[in-house]
CSV table of C-alpha atoms and ligand atoms in Angstrom, one decimal:
chain,number,residue,atom,x,y,z
X,1,MET,CA,-84.4,-11.3,11.6
X,2,LEU,CA,-82.7,-7.8,11.5
X,3,LYS,CA,-84.7,-4.8,12.5
X,4,ASN,CA,-85.4,-2.0,10.0
X,5,HIS,CA,-82.9,0.7,9.3
X,6,PHE,CA,-80.0,-1.6,9.0
X,7,LYS,CA,-77.4,-1.2,6.2
X,8,LEU,CA,-74.3,-3.2,5.3
X,9,ILE,CA,-71.8,-1.5,3.0
X,10,SER,CA,-68.5,-2.9,1.6
X,11,GLY,CA,-65.4,-1.1,0.4
X,12,THR,CA,-63.2,-2.7,-2.2
X,13,ALA,CA,-60.7,-4.4,0.1
X,14,ASN,CA,-62.7,-7.6,0.8
X,15,ARG,CA,-66.0,-7.6,-1.0
X,16,LYS,CA,-66.2,-11.4,-0.9
X,17,LEU,CA,-66.2,-11.4,2.9
X,18,ALA,CA,-68.9,-8.6,2.9
X,19,GLU,CA,-71.0,-10.6,0.5
X,20,ASP,CA,-70.7,-13.7,2.7
X,21,VAL,CA,-71.7,-11.7,5.8
X,22,ALA,CA,-74.7,-10.3,3.9
X,23,LYS,CA,-75.7,-13.9,2.9
X,24,ASN,CA,-75.4,-15.0,6.5
X,25,LEU,CA,-77.7,-12.0,7.5
X,26,LYS,CA,-80.1,-12.7,4.6
X,27,ILE,CA,-79.8,-9.1,3.3
X,28,GLN,CA,-78.4,-7.3,0.3
X,29,LEU,CA,-75.3,-5.1,0.5
X,30,THR,CA,-76.2,-1.4,0.1
X,31,PRO,CA,-74.8,-0.3,-3.3
X,32,VAL,CA,-71.9,2.1,-3.3
X,33,GLU,CA,-69.9,3.6,-6.1
X,34,ILE,CA,-66.2,3.7,-5.5
X,35,LYS,CA,-63.8,4.8,-8.3
X,36,ARG,CA,-60.5,6.4,-8.8
X,37,PHE,CA,-59.8,9.7,-10.5
X,38,HIS,CA,-56.9,9.8,-13.0
X,39,ASP,CA,-54.6,11.3,-10.4
X,40,GLY,CA,-55.3,8.4,-8.0
X,41,GLU,CA,-57.7,10.1,-5.7
X,42,ILE,CA,-60.7,8.0,-4.5
X,43,TYR,CA,-64.3,8.9,-5.2
X,44,CYS,CA,-67.2,7.4,-3.2
X,45,ARG,CA,-71.0,7.7,-3.3
X,46,VAL,CA,-73.5,5.7,-1.4
X,47,LEU,CA,-76.3,4.9,-3.8
X,48,GLU,CA,-79.3,4.7,-1.5
X,49,SER,CA,-80.5,6.7,1.5
X,50,VAL,CA,-79.0,5.8,4.9
X,51,ARG,CA,-80.9,8.5,6.8
X,52,GLY,CA,-81.6,7.3,10.3
X,53,CYS,CA,-79.9,3.9,9.7
X,54,ASP,CA,-77.5,1.8,11.7
X,55,VAL,CA,-74.7,1.4,9.1
X,56,TYR,CA,-71.9,-1.2,9.1
X,57,VAL,CA,-68.9,-0.6,6.7
X,58,ILE,CA,-66.7,-3.6,6.1
X,59,GLN,CA,-63.2,-2.6,5.0
X,60,PRO,CA,-60.0,-4.4,6.2
X,61,THR,CA,-57.0,-2.1,5.9
X,62,SER,CA,-55.0,-4.9,4.3
X,63,PRO,CA,-52.5,-4.3,1.5
X,64,ASP,CA,-52.5,-1.7,0.1
X,65,ALA,CA,-52.9,-0.6,3.7
X,66,SER,CA,-52.8,3.2,3.1
X,67,LEU,CA,-55.1,3.1,0.1
X,68,ASN,CA,-57.7,0.9,1.8
X,69,LEU,CA,-57.5,3.1,5.0
X,70,MET,CA,-58.1,6.2,2.9
X,71,GLU,CA,-61.1,4.5,1.1
X,72,LEU,CA,-62.5,3.6,4.5
X,73,LEU,CA,-62.2,7.2,5.7
X,74,ILE,CA,-63.8,8.5,2.6
X,75,MET,CA,-66.7,6.0,2.8
X,76,VAL,CA,-67.3,7.0,6.4
X,77,ASP,CA,-67.3,10.7,5.4
X,78,ALA,CA,-69.8,10.1,2.6
X,79,LEU,CA,-72.0,8.3,5.2
X,80,LYS,CA,-71.6,10.8,7.9
X,81,ARG,CA,-72.9,13.5,5.6
X,82,SER,CA,-76.0,11.4,4.8
X,83,SER,CA,-77.6,11.5,8.3
X,84,PRO,CA,-77.3,7.9,9.5
X,85,ASP,CA,-78.1,7.1,13.1
X,86,LYS,CA,-74.8,5.3,13.8
X,87,ILE,CA,-71.8,4.1,11.8
X,88,THR,CA,-69.7,1.1,12.7
X,89,ALA,CA,-66.4,0.5,11.0
X,90,VAL,CA,-65.8,-3.2,10.6
X,91,VAL,CA,-62.0,-3.6,10.1
X,92,PRO,CA,-61.4,-7.3,10.1
X,93,TYR,CA,-57.6,-6.7,9.6
X,94,TYR,CA,-56.2,-3.6,11.1
X,95,GLY,CA,-53.2,-2.5,9.0
X,96,TYR,CA,-50.4,-0.6,10.8
X,97,CYS,CA,-51.2,-2.5,13.9
X,98,ARG,CA,-47.6,-3.7,14.4
X,99,GLN,CA,-46.4,-0.1,14.7
X,100,ASP,CA,-47.9,0.1,18.2
X,101,LYS,CA,-45.0,1.5,20.2
X,102,LYS,CA,-41.7,3.4,19.9
X,103,THR,CA,-38.8,1.0,19.7
X,104,LYS,CA,-36.2,3.7,18.8
X,105,PRO,CA,-36.2,7.5,19.4
X,106,ARG,CA,-38.0,9.6,16.8
X,107,GLU,CA,-40.3,6.8,15.6
X,108,PRO,CA,-44.1,7.3,15.2
X,109,ILE,CA,-46.8,5.2,16.9
X,110,THR,CA,-48.7,4.7,13.7
X,111,ALA,CA,-51.3,2.3,15.1
X,112,LYS,CA,-52.5,5.1,17.3
X,113,LEU,CA,-52.4,7.6,14.4
X,114,VAL,CA,-54.6,5.3,12.4
X,115,ALA,CA,-57.1,4.9,15.3
X,116,ASN,CA,-57.3,8.7,15.6
X,117,MET,CA,-57.9,9.0,11.9
X,118,ILE,CA,-60.7,6.3,11.8
X,119,GLU,CA,-62.3,7.7,14.9
X,120,THR,CA,-62.2,11.3,13.7
X,121,SER,CA,-63.8,10.3,10.4
X,122,GLY,CA,-67.0,10.0,12.3
X,123,ILE,CA,-67.7,6.4,13.3
X,124,ASN,CA,-69.5,5.5,16.5
X,125,ARG,CA,-68.0,2.0,17.0
X,126,VAL,CA,-65.3,-0.2,15.5
X,127,ILE,CA,-65.2,-4.0,15.2
X,128,MET,CA,-61.8,-5.7,14.7
X,129,PHE,CA,-60.3,-9.2,14.7
X,130,ASP,CA,-57.3,-10.4,16.6
X,131,LEU,CA,-55.3,-7.2,17.0
X,132,HIS,CA,-51.6,-7.7,17.0
X,133,VAL,CA,-51.5,-6.5,20.6
X,134,ALA,CA,-54.7,-6.2,22.6
X,135,GLN,CA,-53.9,-2.7,23.9
X,136,VAL,CA,-54.4,-1.2,20.4
X,137,GLN,CA,-58.1,-1.5,21.3
X,138,GLY,CA,-57.5,1.2,23.8
X,139,PHE,CA,-56.2,3.6,21.1
X,140,PHE,CA,-59.9,4.1,20.4
X,141,ASP,CA,-62.1,6.2,22.8
X,142,ILE,CA,-65.3,4.9,21.3
X,143,PRO,CA,-66.8,1.4,21.9
X,144,SER,CA,-64.8,-1.3,20.2
X,145,ASP,CA,-64.6,-5.1,19.8
X,146,ASN,CA,-61.5,-7.1,19.3
X,147,LEU,CA,-62.8,-10.5,18.4
X,148,ASP,CA,-60.7,-13.6,18.5
X,149,VAL,CA,-60.9,-16.7,16.3
X,150,ILE,CA,-59.6,-19.1,18.9
X,151,PRO,CA,-62.8,-21.3,18.9
X,152,VAL,CA,-62.8,-21.4,15.1
X,153,PHE,CA,-59.1,-22.5,14.9
X,154,ALA,CA,-59.3,-24.8,18.0
X,155,GLU,CA,-62.2,-26.6,16.3
X,156,TYR,CA,-59.9,-27.2,13.2
X,157,ILE,CA,-57.2,-28.6,15.5
X,158,ALA,CA,-59.7,-30.8,17.5
X,159,ASN,CA,-61.2,-32.1,14.2
X,160,LYS,CA,-57.8,-33.7,13.4
X,161,GLY,CA,-58.4,-36.0,16.4
X,162,LEU,CA,-54.6,-36.1,17.2
X,163,LYS,CA,-53.4,-37.1,20.7
X,164,ASN,CA,-49.8,-36.0,21.0
X,165,ILE,CA,-50.0,-32.3,20.1
X,166,VAL,CA,-48.3,-29.1,21.3
X,167,ILE,CA,-49.4,-25.5,20.7
X,168,VAL,CA,-46.4,-23.3,19.7
X,169,SER,CA,-46.0,-19.6,19.7
X,170,PRO,CA,-43.5,-18.4,17.0
X,171,ASP,CA,-42.2,-15.7,19.4
X,172,ALA,CA,-42.4,-14.6,23.0
X,173,GLY,CA,-45.0,-11.9,22.1
X,174,GLY,CA,-47.5,-14.6,21.1
X,175,ALA,CA,-47.2,-16.7,24.2
X,176,ALA,CA,-50.5,-15.5,25.7
X,177,ARG,CA,-52.3,-16.5,22.4
X,178,ALA,CA,-50.7,-19.9,22.5
X,179,ARG,CA,-51.6,-20.3,26.2
X,180,SER,CA,-55.3,-19.6,25.4
X,181,PHE,CA,-55.3,-22.2,22.6
X,182,ALA,CA,-53.5,-24.7,24.9
X,183,LYS,CA,-56.1,-24.2,27.6
X,184,VAL,CA,-59.0,-24.8,25.3
X,185,LEU,CA,-57.4,-27.9,23.8
X,186,ASN,CA,-55.9,-29.2,27.0
X,187,ALA,CA,-52.5,-29.3,25.4
X,188,PRO,CA,-49.0,-28.3,26.4
X,189,ILE,CA,-47.3,-25.2,24.9
X,190,ALA,CA,-43.8,-24.3,23.6
X,191,ILE,CA,-42.3,-21.0,22.6
X,192,VAL,CA,-39.8,-20.3,19.8
X,193,ASP,CA,-37.2,-17.8,20.7
X,194,LYS,CA,-37.4,-15.4,17.8
X,195,ARG,CA,-35.4,-12.2,17.3
X,196,ARG,CA,-35.9,-9.5,14.7
X,197,PRO,CA,-32.6,-8.0,13.8
X,198,GLU,CA,-34.5,-5.7,11.4
X,199,PRO,CA,-38.1,-5.3,10.2
X,200,ASN,CA,-39.3,-8.4,8.1
X,201,VAL,CA,-36.3,-10.5,9.1
X,202,ALA,CA,-36.9,-13.3,11.6
X,203,LYS,CA,-34.0,-15.3,13.3
X,204,VAL,CA,-34.7,-18.2,15.6
X,205,GLN,CA,-32.3,-19.9,17.9
X,206,ASN,CA,-34.1,-22.0,20.4
X,207,VAL,CA,-37.4,-23.7,21.5
X,208,ILE,CA,-38.6,-23.4,25.0
X,209,GLY,CA,-40.7,-26.5,25.8
X,210,ASP,CA,-41.0,-30.1,24.7
X,211,VAL,CA,-41.9,-30.7,21.1
X,212,LYS,CA,-40.2,-34.1,20.5
X,213,GLY,CA,-42.4,-36.6,18.7
X,214,LYS,CA,-45.4,-34.2,18.8
X,215,THR,CA,-47.6,-32.6,16.1
X,216,ALA,CA,-46.9,-28.9,16.5
X,217,PHE,CA,-49.5,-26.3,15.8
X,218,LEU,CA,-47.9,-22.9,15.4
X,219,VAL,CA,-50.4,-20.1,16.2
X,220,ASP,CA,-49.9,-16.5,15.2
X,221,ASP,CA,-51.9,-13.4,14.4
X,222,ILE,CA,-50.3,-12.5,11.1
X,223,ILE,CA,-48.4,-14.2,8.4
X,224,ASP,CA,-46.7,-11.5,6.4
X,225,THR,CA,-43.5,-12.6,4.6
X,226,ALA,CA,-43.8,-16.0,6.4
X,227,GLY,CA,-40.3,-15.7,7.8
X,228,SER,CA,-41.5,-16.3,11.3
X,229,ILE,CA,-43.6,-19.4,10.7
X,230,THR,CA,-41.1,-21.1,8.3
X,231,GLU,CA,-38.1,-20.4,10.5
X,232,ALA,CA,-40.1,-21.6,13.5
X,233,ALA,CA,-41.2,-24.8,11.6
X,234,ASN,CA,-37.5,-25.5,10.7
X,235,ILE,CA,-36.4,-25.3,14.3
X,236,LEU,CA,-39.4,-27.4,15.6
X,237,ILE,CA,-38.4,-30.2,13.2
X,238,LYS,CA,-34.8,-29.8,14.3
X,239,PHE,CA,-36.0,-30.2,17.9
X,240,GLY,CA,-37.8,-33.4,17.0
X,241,ALA,CA,-41.4,-32.4,16.2
X,242,LYS,CA,-43.2,-35.0,14.1
X,243,GLU,CA,-45.0,-32.6,11.9
X,244,VAL,CA,-45.9,-28.9,11.9
X,245,TYR,CA,-49.1,-27.0,11.1
X,246,ALA,CA,-49.4,-23.2,11.1
X,247,LEU,CA,-52.5,-21.2,11.9
X,248,ALA,CA,-52.8,-17.4,11.7
X,249,THR,CA,-55.8,-15.1,11.7
X,250,HIS,CA,-54.5,-12.7,9.0
X,251,GLY,CA,-52.9,-14.0,5.8
X,252,VAL,CA,-51.1,-10.9,4.6
X,253,PHE,CA,-48.7,-13.0,2.4
X,254,SER,CA,-46.3,-10.4,1.2
X,255,LYS,CA,-43.5,-11.6,-1.1
X,256,PRO,CA,-41.9,-14.2,-0.7
X,257,ALA,CA,-44.5,-15.7,1.7
X,258,ILE,CA,-46.1,-18.2,-0.7
X,259,GLU,CA,-42.7,-19.4,-2.1
X,260,ARG,CA,-41.5,-19.9,1.5
X,261,ILE,CA,-44.5,-21.8,2.6
X,262,ALA,CA,-44.5,-24.0,-0.5
X,263,SER,CA,-41.0,-25.1,0.1
X,264,SER,CA,-41.2,-25.2,4.0
X,265,GLU,CA,-41.5,-28.1,6.4
X,266,ILE,CA,-45.1,-27.0,7.2
X,267,LYS,CA,-47.8,-29.5,6.4
X,268,GLU,CA,-50.7,-27.1,6.2
X,269,VAL,CA,-51.2,-23.3,6.7
X,270,VAL,CA,-54.6,-22.1,7.8
X,271,VAL,CA,-55.7,-18.5,7.8
X,272,THR,CA,-59.1,-16.8,7.9
X,273,ASN,CA,-60.6,-14.6,5.3
X,274,THR,CA,-60.2,-11.3,7.2
X,275,ILE,CA,-58.0,-10.5,4.2
X,276,ASP,CA,-59.0,-11.4,0.6
X,277,ILE,CA,-56.5,-13.9,-0.7
X,278,GLN,CA,-55.9,-13.8,-4.4
X,279,LYS,CA,-56.4,-17.0,-6.4
X,280,GLU,CA,-52.7,-17.2,-7.5
X,281,LYS,CA,-51.7,-17.4,-3.8
X,282,MET,CA,-54.0,-20.4,-3.1
X,283,ILE,CA,-51.4,-23.2,-3.1
X,284,SER,CA,-52.5,-26.7,-2.1
X,285,LYS,CA,-51.0,-26.3,1.5
X,286,LEU,CA,-53.1,-23.3,2.2
X,287,ARG,CA,-56.6,-23.5,3.7
X,288,VAL,CA,-58.9,-20.6,4.4
X,289,ILE,CA,-61.6,-20.7,7.1
X,290,SER,CA,-64.4,-18.1,6.9
X,291,ILE,CA,-65.1,-15.7,9.7
X,292,ALA,CA,-68.3,-14.6,8.0
X,293,PRO,CA,-70.8,-16.5,10.3
X,294,LEU,CA,-69.0,-15.1,13.4
X,295,LEU,CA,-68.9,-11.6,11.9
X,296,ALA,CA,-72.5,-11.7,10.8
X,297,GLU,CA,-73.6,-12.8,14.3
X,298,THR,CA,-71.4,-10.0,15.9
X,299,ILE,CA,-73.0,-7.4,13.6
X,300,LYS,CA,-76.5,-8.7,14.2
X,301,ARG,CA,-76.0,-8.6,18.0
X,302,THR,CA,-74.4,-5.2,17.9
X,303,HIS,CA,-77.3,-3.9,16.0
X,304,GLU,CA,-79.8,-5.4,18.4
X,305,GLY,CA,-77.8,-4.4,21.5
X,306,LEU,CA,-77.2,-8.0,22.6
X,307,PRO,CA,-74.1,-9.3,24.4
X,308,MET,CA,-71.4,-11.3,22.5
X,309,GLY,CA,-70.2,-13.3,25.4
X,310,VAL,CA,-72.9,-15.9,24.9
X,311,VAL,CA,-71.8,-16.6,21.3
X,312,TYR,CA,-68.3,-17.5,22.5
X,313,GLU,CA,-69.7,-19.5,25.5
X,314,ASN,CA,-71.7,-21.6,23.0
X,315,LEU,CA,-68.7,-22.1,20.7
X,316,TYR,CA,-66.5,-23.2,23.6
X,317,ARG,CA,-69.2,-25.5,24.9
X,318,LYS,CA,-69.5,-27.1,21.4
X,319,LEU,CA,-65.7,-27.5,21.4
X,320,GLU,CA,-65.6,-29.1,24.9
X,321,ARG,CA,-68.1,-31.7,23.8
X,322,LYS,CA,-65.9,-32.5,20.8
X,323,ILE,CA,-62.7,-32.8,22.8
X,324,ALA,CA,-64.3,-34.8,25.7
S,1,R5P,C1,-45.0,-10.5,14.9
S,1,R5P,O1,-44.8,-10.2,16.1
S,1,R5P,C2,-46.3,-11.1,14.4
S,1,R5P,O2,-47.0,-11.7,15.4
S,1,R5P,C3,-46.1,-12.0,13.3
S,1,R5P,O3,-45.3,-13.2,13.8
S,1,R5P,C4,-45.3,-11.4,12.2
S,1,R5P,O4,-45.8,-10.2,11.9
S,1,R5P,C5,-45.2,-12.3,11.0
S,1,R5P,O5,-44.4,-11.6,10.0
S,1,R5P,P1,-43.6,-12.5,9.0
S,1,R5P,O6,-44.5,-13.5,8.4
S,1,R5P,O7,-43.1,-11.5,8.0
S,1,R5P,O8,-42.5,-13.1,9.7
């Protein structure tokens, strides 16, 4: 049971997820009015008192990233001026996360700029999922959580009951993620040698590791244009993989991702609902696993000042029993 003075508010980016979280917490979302002026500016008003409350605002900065970010900042400003006790921004997908360093002279570090903006808006804490690179968490100087979905996805893989599997990272940058999956599932790993000649273009040349005759599970943080996973799937099949599945936390699915997935070698693509996926993108190969129970538990524990470690320990214990 949640203590008093708890409020959960949703922006417009992923109201379905916020409703699911509210359901898990057995509470109602706090009503908020969000609308646009004719010139495109955003207006926001919280429709009940939040004075002295511990407030959680759910708003992934998914496409349209800039618009959803601005809406988050405006919601936080509206809250800050309404005397809550604390405000936590729950940003299940952190847009601009991939611009985390300078790769050429005179480039910005936009992931840091966005962290500055969110922090300056007046939040006390931020909860995020599977950041593109873990160090983005350090761009915030307030308490932050970067939750992973490894136990959720590993359970999906374990439920298949397959013996000869390999966990594959679609690029060298994702090797640590693949290794974590492989450790939990007691499986070998392979890495696809991916290059990016320019943004949104993926070229693959080689596979490091043995995939011959195995069911390959590609694991990634983001599927954007789906160039990375479909190119990776092609080369895995070329190197003798029996079949390929792809799992990614965030389904951004910019054009032409859905067309690419539909015509690819991939048997099934699994994402979470950190980003709301429109109906027209829900092709038969696509499966969405909800993070709402995990997010609800995280919010509850944050509100009650309880550790999160035990939640993951329990999830891993359950998984170990399944795999044994
Ligand atoms: C890149 O480093 C990321 O981890 C993803 O692999 C990438 O953002 C996916 O983009 P796309 O689907 O456009 O290839």
